[in-house]
Amino acid sequence: ETGVTQSPTHLIKTRGQQVTLRCSSQSGHNTVSWYQQALGQGPQFIFQYYREEENGRGNFPPRFSGLQFPNYSSELNVNALELDDSALYLCASSLVKGSGTGELFFGEGSRLTVL
Amino acid sequence: QQQVKQSPQSLIVQKGGISIINCAYENTAFDYFPWYQQFPGKGPALLIAIRPDVSEKKEGRFTISFNKSAKQFSLHIMDSQPGDSATYFCAASIANTGKLIFGQGTTLQVKP
């Protein structure tokens, strides 16, 4: 059984650019959630996907968007990057629709630096 | 009302001692309260979780105490070990919303 894998692990972008982060969920999991973790802070919920549809969104602007594919892998896209977007982006998969009824399994994250 | 407040920000404990981390919440609709452990360079991993219908849950050296009326919950680590040195996050959610609200984190250092 493979865990949650994320790519790339590190990347550097400049303001105004666009970035795509990828996540492969744990085998058998149909729900993927994305979190942003700024340095020294707790993770903040961006959005969740269940069976290819968005299932809840946090307080993030529309330039943060996502996709889930039929194999339950997922992408996080961020357009018009700002300096404050510099953070660790975490993907978490779970077996049930809502995190309240199932454990979230996190990947190791993608560290984004915006210059 | 959606916040989860965690304290202390950092904690230093001697090996064998008890580590205590506290969290408070406002939203009474929260009904799932997990604790996550995060090592440097790693993603958070679920340590232990509790629902508001019980006041305490113990798993090995880790115990969650839950006070529904005070809207507070805490993590106790008994016989703390250097390997427990990590950042700990409390969190809360409403079932089936898929949205965990995390506290700010507590960096624990256990001295040998």
Short mmCIF file of C-alpha atoms in Angstrom, two decimals:
data_model
loop_
_atom_site.label_atom_id
_atom_site.label_comp_id
_atom_site.label_asym_id
_atom_site.label_seq_id
_atom_site.Cartn_x
_atom_site.Cartn_y
_atom_site.Cartn_z
CA GLU A 1 0.00 0.00 0.00
CA THR A 2 1.58 3.28 -1.11
CA GLY A 3 1.12 6.48 0.86
CA VAL A 4 0.30 9.97 -0.32
CA THR A 5 2.93 11.29 -2.71
CA GLN A 6 3.34 14.90 -3.80
CA SER A 7 5.38 16.56 -6.51
CA PRO A 8 7.42 18.58 -6.85
CA THR A 9 8.95 18.66 -3.37
CA HIS A 10 10.41 22.14 -3.80
CA LEU A 11 9.94 24.87 -6.36
CA ILE A 12 10.70 28.55 -6.81
CA LYS A 13 8.49 30.91 -8.79
CA THR A 14 8.28 34.65 -9.32
CA ARG A 15 5.33 36.92 -8.64
CA GLY A 16 2.61 36.71 -11.26
CA GLN A 17 3.55 33.24 -12.44
CA GLN A 18 1.34 30.16 -12.24
CA VAL A 19 2.08 26.87 -10.49
CA THR A 20 0.64 23.34 -10.55
CA LEU A 21 1.17 20.95 -7.68
CA ARG A 22 0.34 17.26 -7.92
CA CYS A 23 -0.82 14.64 -5.47
CA SER A 24 -1.34 10.90 -5.66
CA SER A 25 -3.70 9.72 -2.99
CA GLN A 26 -3.24 6.62 -0.89
CA SER A 27 -4.47 3.44 -2.52
CA GLY A 28 -8.25 3.06 -2.12
CA HIS A 29 -8.85 6.63 -0.95
CA ASN A 30 -11.46 8.64 -2.87
CA THR A 31 -11.17 12.01 -1.13
CA VAL A 32 -8.33 14.51 -1.43
CA SER A 33 -7.91 17.70 0.59
CA TRP A 34 -5.37 20.48 0.13
CA TYR A 35 -3.92 22.60 2.91
CA GLN A 36 -1.55 25.58 2.98
CA GLN A 37 0.95 25.71 5.84
CA ALA A 38 2.85 28.96 6.24
CA LEU A 39 6.11 28.84 8.19
CA GLY A 40 5.44 28.41 11.90
CA GLN A 41 1.67 28.12 11.43
CA GLY A 42 -0.92 25.38 11.40
CA PRO A 43 -2.24 24.07 8.09
CA GLN A 44 -5.15 26.01 6.56
CA PHE A 45 -7.83 24.24 4.56
CA ILE A 46 -7.93 25.24 0.89
CA PHE A 47 -10.46 22.79 -0.58
CA GLN A 48 -11.45 19.15 -0.82
CA TYR A 49 -12.38 16.90 -3.74
CA TYR A 50 -14.59 13.86 -3.55
CA ARG A 51 -15.07 11.73 -6.66
CA GLU A 52 -13.87 14.52 -8.94
CA GLU A 53 -16.14 17.22 -7.48
CA GLU A 54 -15.27 20.02 -5.06
CA ASN A 55 -16.62 19.26 -1.62
CA GLY A 56 -15.97 22.32 0.51
CA ARG A 57 -13.65 25.29 0.22
CA GLY A 58 -11.81 27.44 2.72
CA ASN A 59 -11.16 31.19 2.61
CA PHE A 60 -8.92 31.22 -0.43
CA PRO A 61 -9.40 33.37 -3.55
CA PRO A 62 -10.53 31.89 -6.89
CA ARG A 63 -6.97 31.95 -8.22
CA PHE A 64 -6.55 28.79 -6.13
CA SER A 65 -8.21 26.01 -8.10
CA GLY A 66 -8.07 22.26 -8.20
CA LEU A 67 -8.89 19.08 -10.02
CA GLN A 68 -9.39 15.47 -9.12
CA PHE A 69 -8.95 12.77 -11.72
CA PRO A 70 -10.77 9.43 -12.13
CA ASN A 71 -7.86 7.64 -10.41
CA TYR A 72 -8.40 10.05 -7.44
CA SER A 73 -5.10 11.85 -7.94
CA SER A 74 -5.35 15.62 -7.71
CA GLU A 75 -3.83 18.91 -8.77
CA LEU A 76 -3.68 22.28 -7.08
CA ASN A 77 -3.28 25.27 -9.38
CA VAL A 78 -2.41 28.76 -8.23
CA ASN A 79 -2.53 31.64 -10.68
CA ALA A 80 -1.02 35.12 -10.39
CA LEU A 81 1.33 34.10 -7.59
CA GLU A 82 1.86 36.53 -4.72
CA LEU A 83 4.70 36.67 -2.20
CA ASP A 84 2.30 35.51 0.54
CA ASP A 85 1.66 32.29 -1.37
CA SER A 86 5.07 31.08 -0.21
CA ALA A 87 4.27 28.08 1.97
CA LEU A 88 4.23 24.31 2.30
CA TYR A 89 1.27 22.89 0.39
CA LEU A 90 -0.01 19.67 1.87
CA CYS A 91 -2.22 17.10 0.23
CA ALA A 92 -4.21 14.68 2.37
CA SER A 93 -6.27 11.71 1.31
CA SER A 94 -8.99 9.88 3.14
CA LEU A 95 -11.39 7.04 2.61
CA VAL A 96 -14.62 8.84 3.41
CA LYS A 97 -16.18 12.05 2.23
CA GLY A 98 -15.79 14.13 5.35
CA SER A 99 -12.72 14.45 7.54
CA GLY A 100 -14.92 14.16 10.59
CA THR A 101 -15.44 10.48 10.02
CA GLY A 102 -12.09 9.39 8.67
CA GLU A 103 -8.39 9.84 9.22
CA LEU A 104 -6.54 12.20 6.93
CA PHE A 105 -3.26 10.86 5.55
CA PHE A 106 -0.89 13.67 4.62
CA GLY A 107 1.88 13.74 2.08
CA GLU A 108 5.21 15.41 2.82
CA GLY A 109 4.18 18.54 0.97
CA SER A 110 5.42 20.79 -1.79
CA ARG A 111 7.49 23.75 -0.59
CA LEU A 112 6.69 26.79 -2.78
CA THR A 113 8.82 29.92 -2.65
CA VAL A 114 7.60 33.01 -4.49
CA LEU A 115 10.21 35.68 -5.20
CA GLN B 1 -15.91 31.44 15.81
CA GLN B 2 -14.05 29.10 13.50
CA GLN B 3 -10.74 29.41 15.33
CA VAL B 4 -8.95 26.84 17.43
CA LYS B 5 -6.55 28.42 19.90
CA GLN B 6 -3.56 26.37 21.03
CA SER B 7 -1.07 26.92 23.83
CA PRO B 8 1.76 26.98 24.65
CA GLN B 9 3.61 27.89 21.46
CA SER B 10 6.66 25.96 22.65
CA LEU B 11 7.38 23.52 25.42
CA ILE B 12 10.54 22.02 26.89
CA VAL B 13 10.20 18.89 29.03
CA GLN B 14 12.73 16.58 30.60
CA LYS B 15 12.79 12.94 29.56
CA GLY B 16 10.23 11.01 31.59
CA GLY B 17 8.15 14.08 32.32
CA ILE B 18 4.59 14.91 31.31
CA SER B 19 3.93 17.19 28.34
CA ILE B 20 0.61 19.04 28.30
CA ILE B 21 -0.76 21.02 25.37
CA ASN B 22 -4.08 22.83 25.53
CA CYS B 23 -6.63 23.89 22.92
CA ALA B 24 -9.85 25.88 23.03
CA TYR B 25 -12.59 26.31 20.45
CA GLU B 26 -15.72 28.44 20.01
CA ASN B 27 -17.87 26.64 17.47
CA THR B 28 -20.14 24.22 19.33
CA ALA B 29 -20.91 22.47 16.04
CA PHE B 30 -17.42 20.93 16.05
CA ASP B 31 -17.71 17.23 16.79
CA TYR B 32 -14.32 15.74 15.91
CA PHE B 33 -11.08 16.71 17.65
CA PRO B 34 -7.85 15.13 16.38
CA TRP B 35 -4.24 15.76 17.36
CA TYR B 36 -1.55 15.63 14.69
CA GLN B 37 2.20 15.20 15.10
CA GLN B 38 4.61 16.73 12.58
CA PHE B 39 8.34 16.12 12.31
CA PRO B 40 10.56 18.53 10.32
CA GLY B 41 10.27 17.92 6.60
CA LYS B 42 7.28 15.61 7.01
CA GLY B 43 3.54 15.98 6.71
CA PRO B 44 1.34 15.86 9.82
CA ALA B 45 0.33 12.39 11.02
CA LEU B 46 -2.72 11.58 13.12
CA LEU B 47 -1.77 10.83 16.71
CA ILE B 48 -5.10 10.44 18.49
CA ALA B 49 -8.65 11.78 18.12
CA ILE B 50 -11.75 12.19 20.25
CA ARG B 51 -15.44 12.93 19.81
CA PRO B 52 -17.42 15.04 22.31
CA ASP B 53 -19.43 12.13 23.69
CA VAL B 54 -16.45 11.02 25.80
CA SER B 55 -14.34 13.00 28.26
CA GLU B 56 -11.09 11.11 27.87
CA LYS B 57 -9.33 8.84 25.41
CA LYS B 58 -6.03 7.08 26.00
CA GLU B 59 -3.73 5.41 23.52
CA GLY B 60 -0.45 4.26 24.99
CA ARG B 61 1.38 7.26 26.46
CA PHE B 62 -0.99 9.73 24.78
CA THR B 63 -4.24 10.92 26.36
CA ILE B 64 -6.83 13.43 25.22
CA SER B 65 -8.92 15.10 27.91
CA PHE B 66 -12.08 16.79 26.67
CA ASN B 67 -14.21 19.36 28.52
CA LYS B 68 -17.33 20.03 26.46
CA SER B 69 -18.80 22.70 28.76
CA ALA B 70 -15.55 24.69 28.75
CA LYS B 71 -14.97 24.02 25.03
CA GLN B 72 -11.44 22.92 25.76
CA PHE B 73 -9.38 19.83 25.10
CA SER B 74 -5.82 18.88 25.88
CA LEU B 75 -3.13 16.38 24.97
CA HIS B 76 -1.09 14.73 27.70
CA ILE B 77 2.09 12.85 26.80
CA MET B 78 3.19 10.67 29.70
CA ASP B 79 6.81 9.56 30.14
CA SER B 80 7.91 11.95 27.39
CA GLN B 81 10.82 10.72 25.26
CA PRO B 82 13.34 12.57 23.05
CA GLY B 83 11.67 10.87 20.06
CA ASP B 84 8.49 12.77 20.92
CA SER B 85 10.23 16.04 20.01
CA ALA B 86 8.05 17.41 17.20
CA THR B 87 5.36 19.99 16.49
CA TYR B 88 1.89 19.08 17.70
CA PHE B 89 -1.32 20.48 16.24
CA CYS B 90 -4.80 20.23 17.64
CA ALA B 91 -7.66 20.46 15.18
CA ALA B 92 -11.43 20.44 15.03
CA SER B 93 -14.05 19.83 12.39
CA ILE B 94 -17.73 19.39 11.76
CA ALA B 95 -18.47 15.89 10.52
CA ASN B 96 -18.67 15.52 6.75
CA THR B 97 -17.60 19.07 5.90
CA GLY B 98 -14.12 17.84 5.05
CA LYS B 99 -12.54 20.89 6.65
CA LEU B 100 -10.11 20.61 9.57
CA ILE B 101 -9.41 23.80 11.52
CA PHE B 102 -5.91 23.57 12.97
CA GLY B 103 -4.41 25.31 15.95
CA GLN B 104 -1.17 27.27 15.62
CA GLY B 105 0.98 24.38 16.79
CA THR B 106 3.20 23.61 19.77
CA THR B 107 6.86 22.80 19.32
CA LEU B 108 7.84 20.22 21.91
CA GLN B 109 11.43 19.54 22.86
CA VAL B 110 12.13 16.63 25.18
CA LYS B 111 15.58 16.88 26.75
CA PRO B 112 17.46 13.63 27.47
#
